[in-house]
Short mmCIF file of C-alpha atoms in Angstrom, two decimals:
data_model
loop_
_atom_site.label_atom_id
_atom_site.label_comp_id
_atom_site.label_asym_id
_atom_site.label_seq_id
_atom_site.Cartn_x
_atom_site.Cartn_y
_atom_site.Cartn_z
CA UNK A 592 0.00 0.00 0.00
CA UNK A 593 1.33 3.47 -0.90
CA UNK A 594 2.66 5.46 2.22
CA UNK A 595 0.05 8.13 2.19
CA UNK A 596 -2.74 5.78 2.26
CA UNK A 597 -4.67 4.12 5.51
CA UNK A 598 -7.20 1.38 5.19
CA UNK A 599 -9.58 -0.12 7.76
CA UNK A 600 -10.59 -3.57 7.14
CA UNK A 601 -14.12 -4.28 8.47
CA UNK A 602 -15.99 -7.85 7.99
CA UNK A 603 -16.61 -7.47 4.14
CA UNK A 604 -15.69 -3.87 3.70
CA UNK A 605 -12.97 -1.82 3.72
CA UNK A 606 -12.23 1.98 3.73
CA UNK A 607 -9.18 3.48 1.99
CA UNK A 608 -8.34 6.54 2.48
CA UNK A 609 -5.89 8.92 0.66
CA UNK A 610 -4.52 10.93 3.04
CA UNK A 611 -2.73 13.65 0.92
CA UNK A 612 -5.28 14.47 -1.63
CA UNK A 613 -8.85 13.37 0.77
CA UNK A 614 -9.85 10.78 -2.04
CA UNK A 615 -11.54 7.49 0.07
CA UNK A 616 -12.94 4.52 -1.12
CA UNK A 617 -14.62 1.76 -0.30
CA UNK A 618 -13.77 -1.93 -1.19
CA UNK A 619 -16.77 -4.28 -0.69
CA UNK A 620 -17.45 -8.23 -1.20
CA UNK A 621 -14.54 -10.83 -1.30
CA UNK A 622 -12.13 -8.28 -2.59
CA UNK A 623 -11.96 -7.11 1.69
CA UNK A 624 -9.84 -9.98 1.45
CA UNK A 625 -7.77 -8.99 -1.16
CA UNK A 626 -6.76 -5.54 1.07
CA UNK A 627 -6.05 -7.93 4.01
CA UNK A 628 -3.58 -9.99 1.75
CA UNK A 629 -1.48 -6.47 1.53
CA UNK A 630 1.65 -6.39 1.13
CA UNK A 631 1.15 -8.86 -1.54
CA UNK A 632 4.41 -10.13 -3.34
CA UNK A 633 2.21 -12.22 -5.69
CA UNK A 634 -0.99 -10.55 -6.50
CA UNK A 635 -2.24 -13.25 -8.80
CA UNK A 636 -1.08 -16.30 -6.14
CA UNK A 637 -3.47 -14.14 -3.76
CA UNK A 638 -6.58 -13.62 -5.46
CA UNK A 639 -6.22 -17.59 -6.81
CA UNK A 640 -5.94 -18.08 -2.50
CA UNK A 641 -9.01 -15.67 -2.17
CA UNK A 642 -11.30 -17.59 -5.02
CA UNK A 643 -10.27 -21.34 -4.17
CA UNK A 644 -13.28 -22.55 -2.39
CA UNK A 645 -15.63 -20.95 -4.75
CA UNK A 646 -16.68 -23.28 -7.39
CA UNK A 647 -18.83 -21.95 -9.77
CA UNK A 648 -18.27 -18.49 -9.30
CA UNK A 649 -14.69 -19.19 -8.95
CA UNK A 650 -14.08 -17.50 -12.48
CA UNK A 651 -16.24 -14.37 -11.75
CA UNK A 652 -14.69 -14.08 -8.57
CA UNK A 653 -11.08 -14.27 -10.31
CA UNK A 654 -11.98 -11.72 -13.02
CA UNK A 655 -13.51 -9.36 -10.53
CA UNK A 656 -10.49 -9.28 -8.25
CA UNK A 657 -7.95 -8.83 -10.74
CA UNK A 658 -10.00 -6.03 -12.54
CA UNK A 659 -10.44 -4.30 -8.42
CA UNK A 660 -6.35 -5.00 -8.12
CA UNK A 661 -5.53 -2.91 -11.34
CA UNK A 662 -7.66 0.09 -10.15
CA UNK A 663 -6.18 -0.17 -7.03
CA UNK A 664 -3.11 0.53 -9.03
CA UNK A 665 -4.22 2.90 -11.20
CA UNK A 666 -5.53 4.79 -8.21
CA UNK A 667 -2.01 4.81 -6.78
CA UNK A 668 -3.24 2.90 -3.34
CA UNK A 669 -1.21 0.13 -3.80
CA UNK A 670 1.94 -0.37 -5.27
CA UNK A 671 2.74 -3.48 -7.63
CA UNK A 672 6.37 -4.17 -6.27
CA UNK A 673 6.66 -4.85 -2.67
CA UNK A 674 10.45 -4.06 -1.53
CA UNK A 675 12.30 -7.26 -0.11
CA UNK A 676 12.54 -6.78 3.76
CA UNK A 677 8.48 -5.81 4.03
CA UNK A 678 6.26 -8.25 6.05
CA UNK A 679 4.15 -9.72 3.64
CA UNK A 680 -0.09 -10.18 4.21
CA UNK A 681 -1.85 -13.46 4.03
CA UNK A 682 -4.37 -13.71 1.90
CA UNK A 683 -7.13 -16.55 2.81
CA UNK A 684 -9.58 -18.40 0.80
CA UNK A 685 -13.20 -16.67 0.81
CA UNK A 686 -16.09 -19.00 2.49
CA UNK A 687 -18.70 -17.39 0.00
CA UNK A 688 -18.82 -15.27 -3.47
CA UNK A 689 -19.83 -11.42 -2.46
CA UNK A 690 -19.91 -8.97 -5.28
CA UNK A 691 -16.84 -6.81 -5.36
CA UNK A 692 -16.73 -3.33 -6.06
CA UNK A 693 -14.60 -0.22 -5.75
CA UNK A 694 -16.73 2.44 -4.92
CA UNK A 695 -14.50 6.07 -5.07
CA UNK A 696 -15.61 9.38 -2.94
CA UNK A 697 -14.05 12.74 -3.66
CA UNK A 698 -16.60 15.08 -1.62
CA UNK A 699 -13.67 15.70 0.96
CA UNK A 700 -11.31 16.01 -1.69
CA UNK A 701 -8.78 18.53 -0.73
CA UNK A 702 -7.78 21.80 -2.59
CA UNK A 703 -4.19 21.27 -2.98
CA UNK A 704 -2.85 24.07 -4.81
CA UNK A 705 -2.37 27.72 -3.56
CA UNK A 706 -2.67 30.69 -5.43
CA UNK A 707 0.41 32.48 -6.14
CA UNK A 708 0.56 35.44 -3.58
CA UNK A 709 3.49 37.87 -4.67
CA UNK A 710 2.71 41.29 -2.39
CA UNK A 711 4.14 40.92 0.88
CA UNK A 712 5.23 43.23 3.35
CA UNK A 713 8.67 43.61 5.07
CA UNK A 714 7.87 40.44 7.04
CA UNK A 715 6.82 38.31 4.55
CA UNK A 716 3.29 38.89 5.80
CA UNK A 717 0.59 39.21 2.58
CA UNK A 718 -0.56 43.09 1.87
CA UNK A 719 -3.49 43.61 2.59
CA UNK A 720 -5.30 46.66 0.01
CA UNK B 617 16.64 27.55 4.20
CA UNK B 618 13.71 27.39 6.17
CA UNK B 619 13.60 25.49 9.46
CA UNK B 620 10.73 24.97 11.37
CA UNK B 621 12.16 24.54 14.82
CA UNK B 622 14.15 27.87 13.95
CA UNK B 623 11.13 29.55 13.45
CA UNK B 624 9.11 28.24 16.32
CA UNK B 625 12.06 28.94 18.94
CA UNK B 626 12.17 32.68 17.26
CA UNK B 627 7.84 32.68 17.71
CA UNK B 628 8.55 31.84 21.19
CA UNK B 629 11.61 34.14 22.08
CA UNK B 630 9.34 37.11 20.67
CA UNK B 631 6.59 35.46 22.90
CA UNK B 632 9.17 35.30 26.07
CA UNK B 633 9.94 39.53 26.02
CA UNK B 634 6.10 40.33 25.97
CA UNK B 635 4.19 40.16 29.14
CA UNK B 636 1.63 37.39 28.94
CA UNK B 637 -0.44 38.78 31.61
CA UNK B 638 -3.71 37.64 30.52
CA UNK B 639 -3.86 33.85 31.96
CA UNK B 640 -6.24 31.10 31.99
CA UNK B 641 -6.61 27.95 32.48
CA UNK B 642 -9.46 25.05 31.59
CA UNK B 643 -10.08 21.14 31.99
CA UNK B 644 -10.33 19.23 28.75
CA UNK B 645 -11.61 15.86 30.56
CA UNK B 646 -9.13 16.09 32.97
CA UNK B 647 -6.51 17.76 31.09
CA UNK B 648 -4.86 20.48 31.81
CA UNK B 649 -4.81 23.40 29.54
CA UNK B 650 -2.97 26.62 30.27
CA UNK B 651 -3.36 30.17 27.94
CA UNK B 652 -1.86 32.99 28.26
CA UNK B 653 -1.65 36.01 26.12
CA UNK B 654 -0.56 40.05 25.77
CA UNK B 655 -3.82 40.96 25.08
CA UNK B 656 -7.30 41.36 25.93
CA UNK B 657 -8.93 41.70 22.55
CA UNK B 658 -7.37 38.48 21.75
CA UNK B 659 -8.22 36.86 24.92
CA UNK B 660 -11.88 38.19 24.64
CA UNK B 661 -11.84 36.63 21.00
CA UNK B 662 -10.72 33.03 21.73
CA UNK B 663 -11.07 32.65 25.40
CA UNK B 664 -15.36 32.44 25.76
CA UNK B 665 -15.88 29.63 23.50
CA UNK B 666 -13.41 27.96 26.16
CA UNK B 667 -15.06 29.39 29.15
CA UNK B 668 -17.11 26.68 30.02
CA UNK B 669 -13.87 24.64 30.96
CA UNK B 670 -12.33 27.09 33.18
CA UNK B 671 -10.41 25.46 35.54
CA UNK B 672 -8.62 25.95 38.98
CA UNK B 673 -7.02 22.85 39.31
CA UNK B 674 -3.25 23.57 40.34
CA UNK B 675 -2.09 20.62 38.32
CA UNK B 676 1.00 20.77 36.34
CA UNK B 677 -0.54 21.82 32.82
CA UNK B 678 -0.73 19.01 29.97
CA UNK B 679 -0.68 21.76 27.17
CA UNK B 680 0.64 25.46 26.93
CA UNK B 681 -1.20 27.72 24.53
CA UNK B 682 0.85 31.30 24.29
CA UNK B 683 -0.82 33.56 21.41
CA UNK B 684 -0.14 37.15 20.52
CA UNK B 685 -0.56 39.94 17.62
CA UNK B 686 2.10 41.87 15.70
CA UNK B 687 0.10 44.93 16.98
CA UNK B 688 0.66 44.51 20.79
CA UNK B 689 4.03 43.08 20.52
CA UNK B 690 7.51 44.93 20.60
CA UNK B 691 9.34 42.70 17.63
CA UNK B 692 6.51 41.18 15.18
CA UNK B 693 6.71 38.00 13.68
CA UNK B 694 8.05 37.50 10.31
CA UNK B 695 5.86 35.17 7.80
CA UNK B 696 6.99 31.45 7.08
CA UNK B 697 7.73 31.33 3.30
CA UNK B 698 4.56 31.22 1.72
CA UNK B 699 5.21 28.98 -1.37
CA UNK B 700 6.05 25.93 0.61
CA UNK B 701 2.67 25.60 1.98
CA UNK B 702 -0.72 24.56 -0.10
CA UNK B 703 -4.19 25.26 0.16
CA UNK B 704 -4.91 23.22 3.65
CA UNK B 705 -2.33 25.28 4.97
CA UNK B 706 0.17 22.56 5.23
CA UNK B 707 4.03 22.42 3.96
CA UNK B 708 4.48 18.76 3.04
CA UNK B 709 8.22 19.50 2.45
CA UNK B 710 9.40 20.44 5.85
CA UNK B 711 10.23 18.07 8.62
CA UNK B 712 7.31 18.48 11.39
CA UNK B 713 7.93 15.43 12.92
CA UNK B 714 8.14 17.74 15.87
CA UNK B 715 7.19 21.04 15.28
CA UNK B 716 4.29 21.47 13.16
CA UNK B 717 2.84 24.01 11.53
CA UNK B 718 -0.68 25.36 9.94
CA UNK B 719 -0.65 28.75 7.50
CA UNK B 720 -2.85 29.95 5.38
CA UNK B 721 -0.93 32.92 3.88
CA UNK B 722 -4.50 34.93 3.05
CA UNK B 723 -5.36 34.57 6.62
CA UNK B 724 -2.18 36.49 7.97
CA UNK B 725 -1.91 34.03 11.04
CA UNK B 726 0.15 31.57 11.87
CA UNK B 727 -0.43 28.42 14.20
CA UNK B 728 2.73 26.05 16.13
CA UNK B 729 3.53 23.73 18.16
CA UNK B 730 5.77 21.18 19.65
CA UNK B 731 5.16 17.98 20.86
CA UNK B 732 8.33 18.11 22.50
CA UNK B 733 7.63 20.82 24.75
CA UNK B 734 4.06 20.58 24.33
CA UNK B 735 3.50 24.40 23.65
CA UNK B 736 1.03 25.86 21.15
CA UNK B 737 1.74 29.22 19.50
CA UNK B 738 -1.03 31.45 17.88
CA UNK B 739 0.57 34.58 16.12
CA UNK B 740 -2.14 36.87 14.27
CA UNK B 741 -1.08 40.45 12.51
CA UNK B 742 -3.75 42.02 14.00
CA UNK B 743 -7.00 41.41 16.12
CA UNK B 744 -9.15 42.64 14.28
CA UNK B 745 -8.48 40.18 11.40
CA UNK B 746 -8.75 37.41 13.09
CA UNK B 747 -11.69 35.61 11.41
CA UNK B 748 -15.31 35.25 12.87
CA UNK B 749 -14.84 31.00 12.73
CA UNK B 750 -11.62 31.05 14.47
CA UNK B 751 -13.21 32.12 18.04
CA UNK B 752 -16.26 29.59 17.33
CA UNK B 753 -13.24 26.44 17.80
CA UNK B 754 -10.49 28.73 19.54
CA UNK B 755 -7.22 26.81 18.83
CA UNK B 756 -8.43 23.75 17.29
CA UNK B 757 -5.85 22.74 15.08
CA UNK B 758 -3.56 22.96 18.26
CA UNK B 759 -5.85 20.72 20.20
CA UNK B 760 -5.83 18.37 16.96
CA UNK B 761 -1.45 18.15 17.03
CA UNK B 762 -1.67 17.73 20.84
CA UNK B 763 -4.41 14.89 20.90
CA UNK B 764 -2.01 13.03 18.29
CA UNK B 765 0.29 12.10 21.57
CA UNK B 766 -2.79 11.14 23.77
CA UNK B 767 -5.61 9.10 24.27
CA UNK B 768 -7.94 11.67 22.54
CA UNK B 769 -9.05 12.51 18.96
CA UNK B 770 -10.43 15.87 17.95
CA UNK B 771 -13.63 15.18 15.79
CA UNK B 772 -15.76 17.26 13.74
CA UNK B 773 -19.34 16.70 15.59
CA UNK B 774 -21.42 17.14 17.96
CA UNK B 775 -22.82 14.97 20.95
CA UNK B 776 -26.11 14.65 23.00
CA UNK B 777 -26.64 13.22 26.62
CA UNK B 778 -30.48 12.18 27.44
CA UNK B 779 -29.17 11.85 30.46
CA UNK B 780 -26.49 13.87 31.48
CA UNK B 781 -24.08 10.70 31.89
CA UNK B 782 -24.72 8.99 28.75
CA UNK B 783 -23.10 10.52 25.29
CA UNK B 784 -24.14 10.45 21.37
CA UNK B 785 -21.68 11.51 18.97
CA UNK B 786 -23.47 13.37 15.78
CA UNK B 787 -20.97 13.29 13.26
CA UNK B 788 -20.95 15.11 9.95
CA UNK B 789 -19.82 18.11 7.18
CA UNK B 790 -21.20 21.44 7.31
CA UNK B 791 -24.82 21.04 6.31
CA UNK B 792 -25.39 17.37 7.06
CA UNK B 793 -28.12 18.96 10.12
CA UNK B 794 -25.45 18.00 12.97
CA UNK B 795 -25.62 21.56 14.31
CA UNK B 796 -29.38 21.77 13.90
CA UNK B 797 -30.20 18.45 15.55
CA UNK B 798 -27.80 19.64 18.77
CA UNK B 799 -29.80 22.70 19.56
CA UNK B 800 -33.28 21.06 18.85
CA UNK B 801 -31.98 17.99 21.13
CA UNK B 802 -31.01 20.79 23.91
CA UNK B 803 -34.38 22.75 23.45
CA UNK B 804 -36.32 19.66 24.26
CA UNK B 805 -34.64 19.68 27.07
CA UNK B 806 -31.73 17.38 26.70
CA UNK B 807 -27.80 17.84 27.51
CA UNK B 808 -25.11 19.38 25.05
CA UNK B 809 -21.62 18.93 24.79
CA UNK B 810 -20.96 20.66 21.52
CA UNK B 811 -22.53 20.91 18.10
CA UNK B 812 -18.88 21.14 15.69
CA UNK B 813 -15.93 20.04 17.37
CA UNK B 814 -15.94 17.48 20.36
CA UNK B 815 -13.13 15.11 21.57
CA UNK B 816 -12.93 12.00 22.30
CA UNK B 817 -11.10 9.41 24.35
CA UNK B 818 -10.29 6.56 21.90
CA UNK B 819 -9.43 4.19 24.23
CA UNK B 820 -12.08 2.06 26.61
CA UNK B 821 -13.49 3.50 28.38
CA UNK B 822 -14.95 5.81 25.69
CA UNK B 823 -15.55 9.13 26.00
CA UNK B 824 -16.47 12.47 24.57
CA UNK B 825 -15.82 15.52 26.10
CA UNK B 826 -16.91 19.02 25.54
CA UNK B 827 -14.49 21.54 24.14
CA UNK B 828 -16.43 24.48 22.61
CA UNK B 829 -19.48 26.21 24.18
CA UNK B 830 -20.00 28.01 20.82
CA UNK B 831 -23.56 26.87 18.58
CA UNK B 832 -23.31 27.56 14.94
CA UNK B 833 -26.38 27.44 12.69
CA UNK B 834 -26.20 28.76 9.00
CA UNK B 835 -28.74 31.96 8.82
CA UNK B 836 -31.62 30.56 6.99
CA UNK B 837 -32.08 27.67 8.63
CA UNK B 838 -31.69 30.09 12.29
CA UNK B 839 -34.45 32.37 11.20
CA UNK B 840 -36.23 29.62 9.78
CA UNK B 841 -36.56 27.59 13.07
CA UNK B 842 -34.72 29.46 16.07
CA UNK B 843 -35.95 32.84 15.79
CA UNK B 844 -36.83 32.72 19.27
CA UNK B 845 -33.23 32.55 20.28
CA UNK B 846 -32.61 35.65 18.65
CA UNK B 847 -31.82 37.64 21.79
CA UNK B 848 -28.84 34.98 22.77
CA UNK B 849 -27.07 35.44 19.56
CA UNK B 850 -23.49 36.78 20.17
CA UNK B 851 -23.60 38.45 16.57
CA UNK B 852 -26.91 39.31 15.80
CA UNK B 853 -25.49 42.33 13.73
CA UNK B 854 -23.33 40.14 11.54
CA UNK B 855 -25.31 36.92 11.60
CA UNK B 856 -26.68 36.77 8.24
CA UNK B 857 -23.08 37.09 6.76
CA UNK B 858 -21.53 34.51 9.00
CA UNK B 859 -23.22 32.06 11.08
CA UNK B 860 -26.06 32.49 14.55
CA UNK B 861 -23.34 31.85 16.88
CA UNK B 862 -24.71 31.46 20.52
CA UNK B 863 -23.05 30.30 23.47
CA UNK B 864 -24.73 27.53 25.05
CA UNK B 865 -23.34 27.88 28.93
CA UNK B 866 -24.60 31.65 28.92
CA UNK B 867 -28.21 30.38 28.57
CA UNK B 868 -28.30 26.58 29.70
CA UNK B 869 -25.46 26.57 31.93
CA UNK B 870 -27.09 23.69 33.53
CA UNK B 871 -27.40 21.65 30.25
CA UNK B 872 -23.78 22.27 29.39
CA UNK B 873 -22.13 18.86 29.82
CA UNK B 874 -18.24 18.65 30.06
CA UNK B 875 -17.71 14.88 29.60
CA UNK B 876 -20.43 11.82 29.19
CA UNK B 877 -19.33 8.46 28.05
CA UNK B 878 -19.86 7.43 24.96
CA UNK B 879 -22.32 4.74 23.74
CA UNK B 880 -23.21 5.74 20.45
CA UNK B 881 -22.91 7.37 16.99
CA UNK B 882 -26.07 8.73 15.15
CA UNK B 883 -25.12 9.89 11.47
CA UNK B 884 -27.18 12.61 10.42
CA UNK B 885 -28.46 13.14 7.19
CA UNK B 886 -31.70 15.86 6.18
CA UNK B 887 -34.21 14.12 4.46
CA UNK B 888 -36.80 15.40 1.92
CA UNK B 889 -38.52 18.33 2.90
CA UNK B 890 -41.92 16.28 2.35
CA UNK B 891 -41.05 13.55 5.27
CA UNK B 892 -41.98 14.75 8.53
CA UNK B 893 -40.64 11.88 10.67
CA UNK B 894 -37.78 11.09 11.49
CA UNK B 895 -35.95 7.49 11.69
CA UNK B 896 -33.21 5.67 13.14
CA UNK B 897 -31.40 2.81 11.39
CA UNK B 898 -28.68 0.71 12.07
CA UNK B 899 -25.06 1.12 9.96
CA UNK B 900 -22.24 -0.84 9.33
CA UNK B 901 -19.05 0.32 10.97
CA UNK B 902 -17.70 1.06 7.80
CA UNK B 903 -20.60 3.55 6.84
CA UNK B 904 -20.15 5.31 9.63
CA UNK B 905 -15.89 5.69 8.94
CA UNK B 906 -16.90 6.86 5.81
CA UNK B 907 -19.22 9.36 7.51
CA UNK B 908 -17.10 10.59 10.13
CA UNK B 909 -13.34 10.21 9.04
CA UNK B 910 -12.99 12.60 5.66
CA UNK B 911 -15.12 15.83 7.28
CA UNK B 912 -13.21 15.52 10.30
CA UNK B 913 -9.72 15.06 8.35
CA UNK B 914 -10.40 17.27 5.72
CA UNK B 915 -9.50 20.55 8.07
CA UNK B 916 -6.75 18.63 9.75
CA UNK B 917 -3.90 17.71 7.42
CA UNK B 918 -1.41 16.75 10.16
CA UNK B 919 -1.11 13.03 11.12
CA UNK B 920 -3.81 12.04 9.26
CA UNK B 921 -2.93 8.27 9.30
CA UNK B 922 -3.12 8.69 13.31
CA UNK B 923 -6.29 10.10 13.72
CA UNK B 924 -7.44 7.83 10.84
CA UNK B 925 -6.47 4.72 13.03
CA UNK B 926 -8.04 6.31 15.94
CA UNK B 927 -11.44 7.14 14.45
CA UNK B 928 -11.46 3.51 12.87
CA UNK B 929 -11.39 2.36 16.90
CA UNK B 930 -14.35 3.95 17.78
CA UNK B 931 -16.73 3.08 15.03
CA UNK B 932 -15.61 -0.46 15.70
CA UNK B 933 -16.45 -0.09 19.68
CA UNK B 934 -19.52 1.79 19.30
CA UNK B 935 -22.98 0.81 17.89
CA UNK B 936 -23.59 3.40 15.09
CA UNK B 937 -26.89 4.35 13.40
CA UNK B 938 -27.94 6.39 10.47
CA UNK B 939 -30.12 9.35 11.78
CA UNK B 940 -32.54 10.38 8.55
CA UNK B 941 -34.65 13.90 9.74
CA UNK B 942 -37.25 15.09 8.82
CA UNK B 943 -38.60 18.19 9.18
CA UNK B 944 -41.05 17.74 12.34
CA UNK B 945 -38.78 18.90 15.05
CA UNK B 946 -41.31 17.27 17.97
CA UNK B 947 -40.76 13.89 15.99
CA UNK B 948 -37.13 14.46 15.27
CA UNK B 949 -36.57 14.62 19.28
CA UNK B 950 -38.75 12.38 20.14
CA UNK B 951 -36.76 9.67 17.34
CA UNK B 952 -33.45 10.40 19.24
CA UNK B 953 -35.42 9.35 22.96
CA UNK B 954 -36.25 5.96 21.10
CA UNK B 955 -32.62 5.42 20.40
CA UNK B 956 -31.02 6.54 22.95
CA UNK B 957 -33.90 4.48 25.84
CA UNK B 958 -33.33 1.38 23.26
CA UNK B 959 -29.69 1.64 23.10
CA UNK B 960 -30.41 2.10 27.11
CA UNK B 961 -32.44 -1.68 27.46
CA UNK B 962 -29.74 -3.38 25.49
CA UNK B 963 -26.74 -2.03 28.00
CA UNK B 964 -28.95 -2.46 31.30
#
């Protein structure tokens, strides 16, 4: 998981939260699992731990979990190499098939960027007119 | 270049020649808080939304807040270098593993402190700039760096005793009817601890605790359903452009709570203007995170991962509830007396 981010792993939920910019997200169904498996040297090895007792749905649940890992990455809340002396997650083998989904929130996002201010007085202190 | 424990040992040097004379002290559940300042504008600014905590313990103080103005000061501050900060008034490239600090350049103040020595600075150009929604949560981002090294987590909401021992924490953004549930709840009769910013212990056995006296309601919805109150506004000249502010301890001093422990979490949300009643429903932990964590964060960017952890604790420890209301104010109270005497059965 990137450094700025925090998760909270609930029953079969999780939040993520991006603590520099104020993006969250919520991760629900088997893929919980997949955020509990974190770090994950292996992603693939993981999710095939995650869908293993699912029989039919073993597929969907596959597909599903490596489509939630890549926006995970394109989101930049989890990065795919995991350096060599980090202790790694365990990822275990679902008991049911729950839908996943990524759900993203940007109400709270933050406003980053600061409008240039170039008047200042002696002390650095903004003019005010 | 610019280092921040430089600059916060030159803040407090300036701070050391000026005669802090003005000094008070209050109990933040059972923590000490000292203040002291140059001047009485200032003090008369930050200090009443406070008041309701004044203290006389003789305890050693957990937390020193020293704040000043250029105006009343022999040597003024200089600025912090304005481009290294962004718009949440945070520098993300300066060390403040220690000292931190909050600056919004337009705002012409500048907020410290050090969890080393556990001092708080406030430094303003001038009084009379300070702005209106400062003295409504005097000091809060100081009280957010100094909960980061306790038990305690600063939280945008408000809480509600039916009891007087017994809290409920009404989490939520601007607008989400936190602030007008509060004062409804305390018209009907029940007890307040705050209706914006209340803290928390985050460790059993929860708690919240009161840290502002000051009620904020936007100025439609006051004249729209609190006219009455109208004589207890502290800016009835200016409320239209800012917010009804009232302070609660002035007028209910005896339904002012300081602390109550905490056995619940109501979400608000306003519901169509066409439903009267009001209703209560139970919500995953992780609803409520998602409820609570980003609108208290958002105005905090220091050790977010910290207070992320700790908020994550107390929606895990504390039965939490969706609060849907509707416009009926009788039925809106009466929906929070269901909760709160069912909540009651299930702990007796």
């Amino acid at each position: 998981m990137n450094q700025q981010v925090a998760a909270e792993v609930f029953e079969d939920e999780c939040i993520i939260a991006n603590l520099d910019s104020g993006l969250y997200y919520s991760v629900q169904g088997i893929a919980a699992g997949l955020i509990q498996a974190l770090p994950c040297a292996d992603p693939d090895a993981a999710i095939a731990t995650i869908c293993a007792s699912l029989g039919e749905q073993r597929a969907t649940a596959i597909a599903e979990l490596s489509s939630i890992w890549q926006e995970l990455i394109n989101e930049q809340l989890v990065v795919d190499r995991v350096s060599s002396n980090a202790a790694l997650g365990t990822a275990t083998a679902a008991k049911e098939y729950k839908r996943s989904e990524l759900n993203r929130y940007a109400d709270m996002q933050d406003l980053l960027l600061l409008d240039p201010i170039h008047d200042v007085d002696e002390d650095g202190w903004e003019l005010r007119e | 270049m610019f280092k921040l424990g430089d600059y916060f040992e030159e803040a407090l040097a300036l701070l050391d020649r000026e005669s802090l004379c003005y000094r008070d002290r209050i109990d933040l559940g059972g923590h000490i808080v000292d203040l002291a300042t140059h001047s009485p504008i200032l003090r008369a600014q930050f200090l009443p939304a406070l008041a309701h905590l004044a203290s006389e313990s003789e305890s050693d103080a957990d937390l020193t807040i020293l704040y000043a103005d250029s105006s009343g000061t022999t040597s003024p501050l200089k600025a912090p270098p304005m481009d290294l900060f962004n718009g949440q008034g945070y520098a993300a490239t300066i060390d403040q593993h220690d000292v931190q600090i909050f600056y919004q350049p337009w705002l012409r103040q500048v907020f410290l402190y050090s969890r080393l020595r556990r001092i708080g600075l406030y430094w303003v150009i001038n009084p009379e700039e300070v702005p209106w929604w400062e003295m409504t949560f005097s000091f809060r981002i100081i009280f957010h760096w100094w909960s980061r090294d306790q038990d305690l987590q600063l939280m945008h909401a408000g809480a509600i005793s039916e009891d007087g021992k017994h809290g409920w924490l009404i989490p939520g953004p601007s607008g989400s009817g936190k602030s007008t549930s509060c004062l409804q709840l305390l018209l009907s009769g029940r007890y307040y601890l705050g209706d914006d910013y209340v803290i928390l212990r985050t460790k059993p056995p929860f708690k919240v605790h009161s840290l502002y006296q000051s009620a904020k309601i936007n100025h439609d919805n006051f004249d729209e359903r609190f006219t009455a109150l109208h004589s207890q506004l502290r800016n009835p000249r200016s409320y239209r452009d800012q917010k009804a502010i009232l302070h609660i301890g002035e007028h209910y001093p005896d339904r002012l709570l300081k602390s109550a422990d905490l056995v619940g979490i109501l979400v608000p949300r306003i519901a169509s203007p066409s439903v009267a009643q009001s209703t209560v429903s139970a919500v995953s932990a992780a609803q409520a995170l998602m409820s609570i964590a980003p609108t208290t964060l958002h105005h905090l960017p220091h050790h977010r991962a910290e207070a992320f952890s700790k908020i994550s604790t107390v929606v895990n420890a504390a039965p939490c509830y969706q609060w849907l209301l509707g416009s009926d104010k009788h039925l809106l109270t009466e929906s929070f007396g269901r909760v709160t005497s069912d909540e009651g059965r299930k702990n007796a």
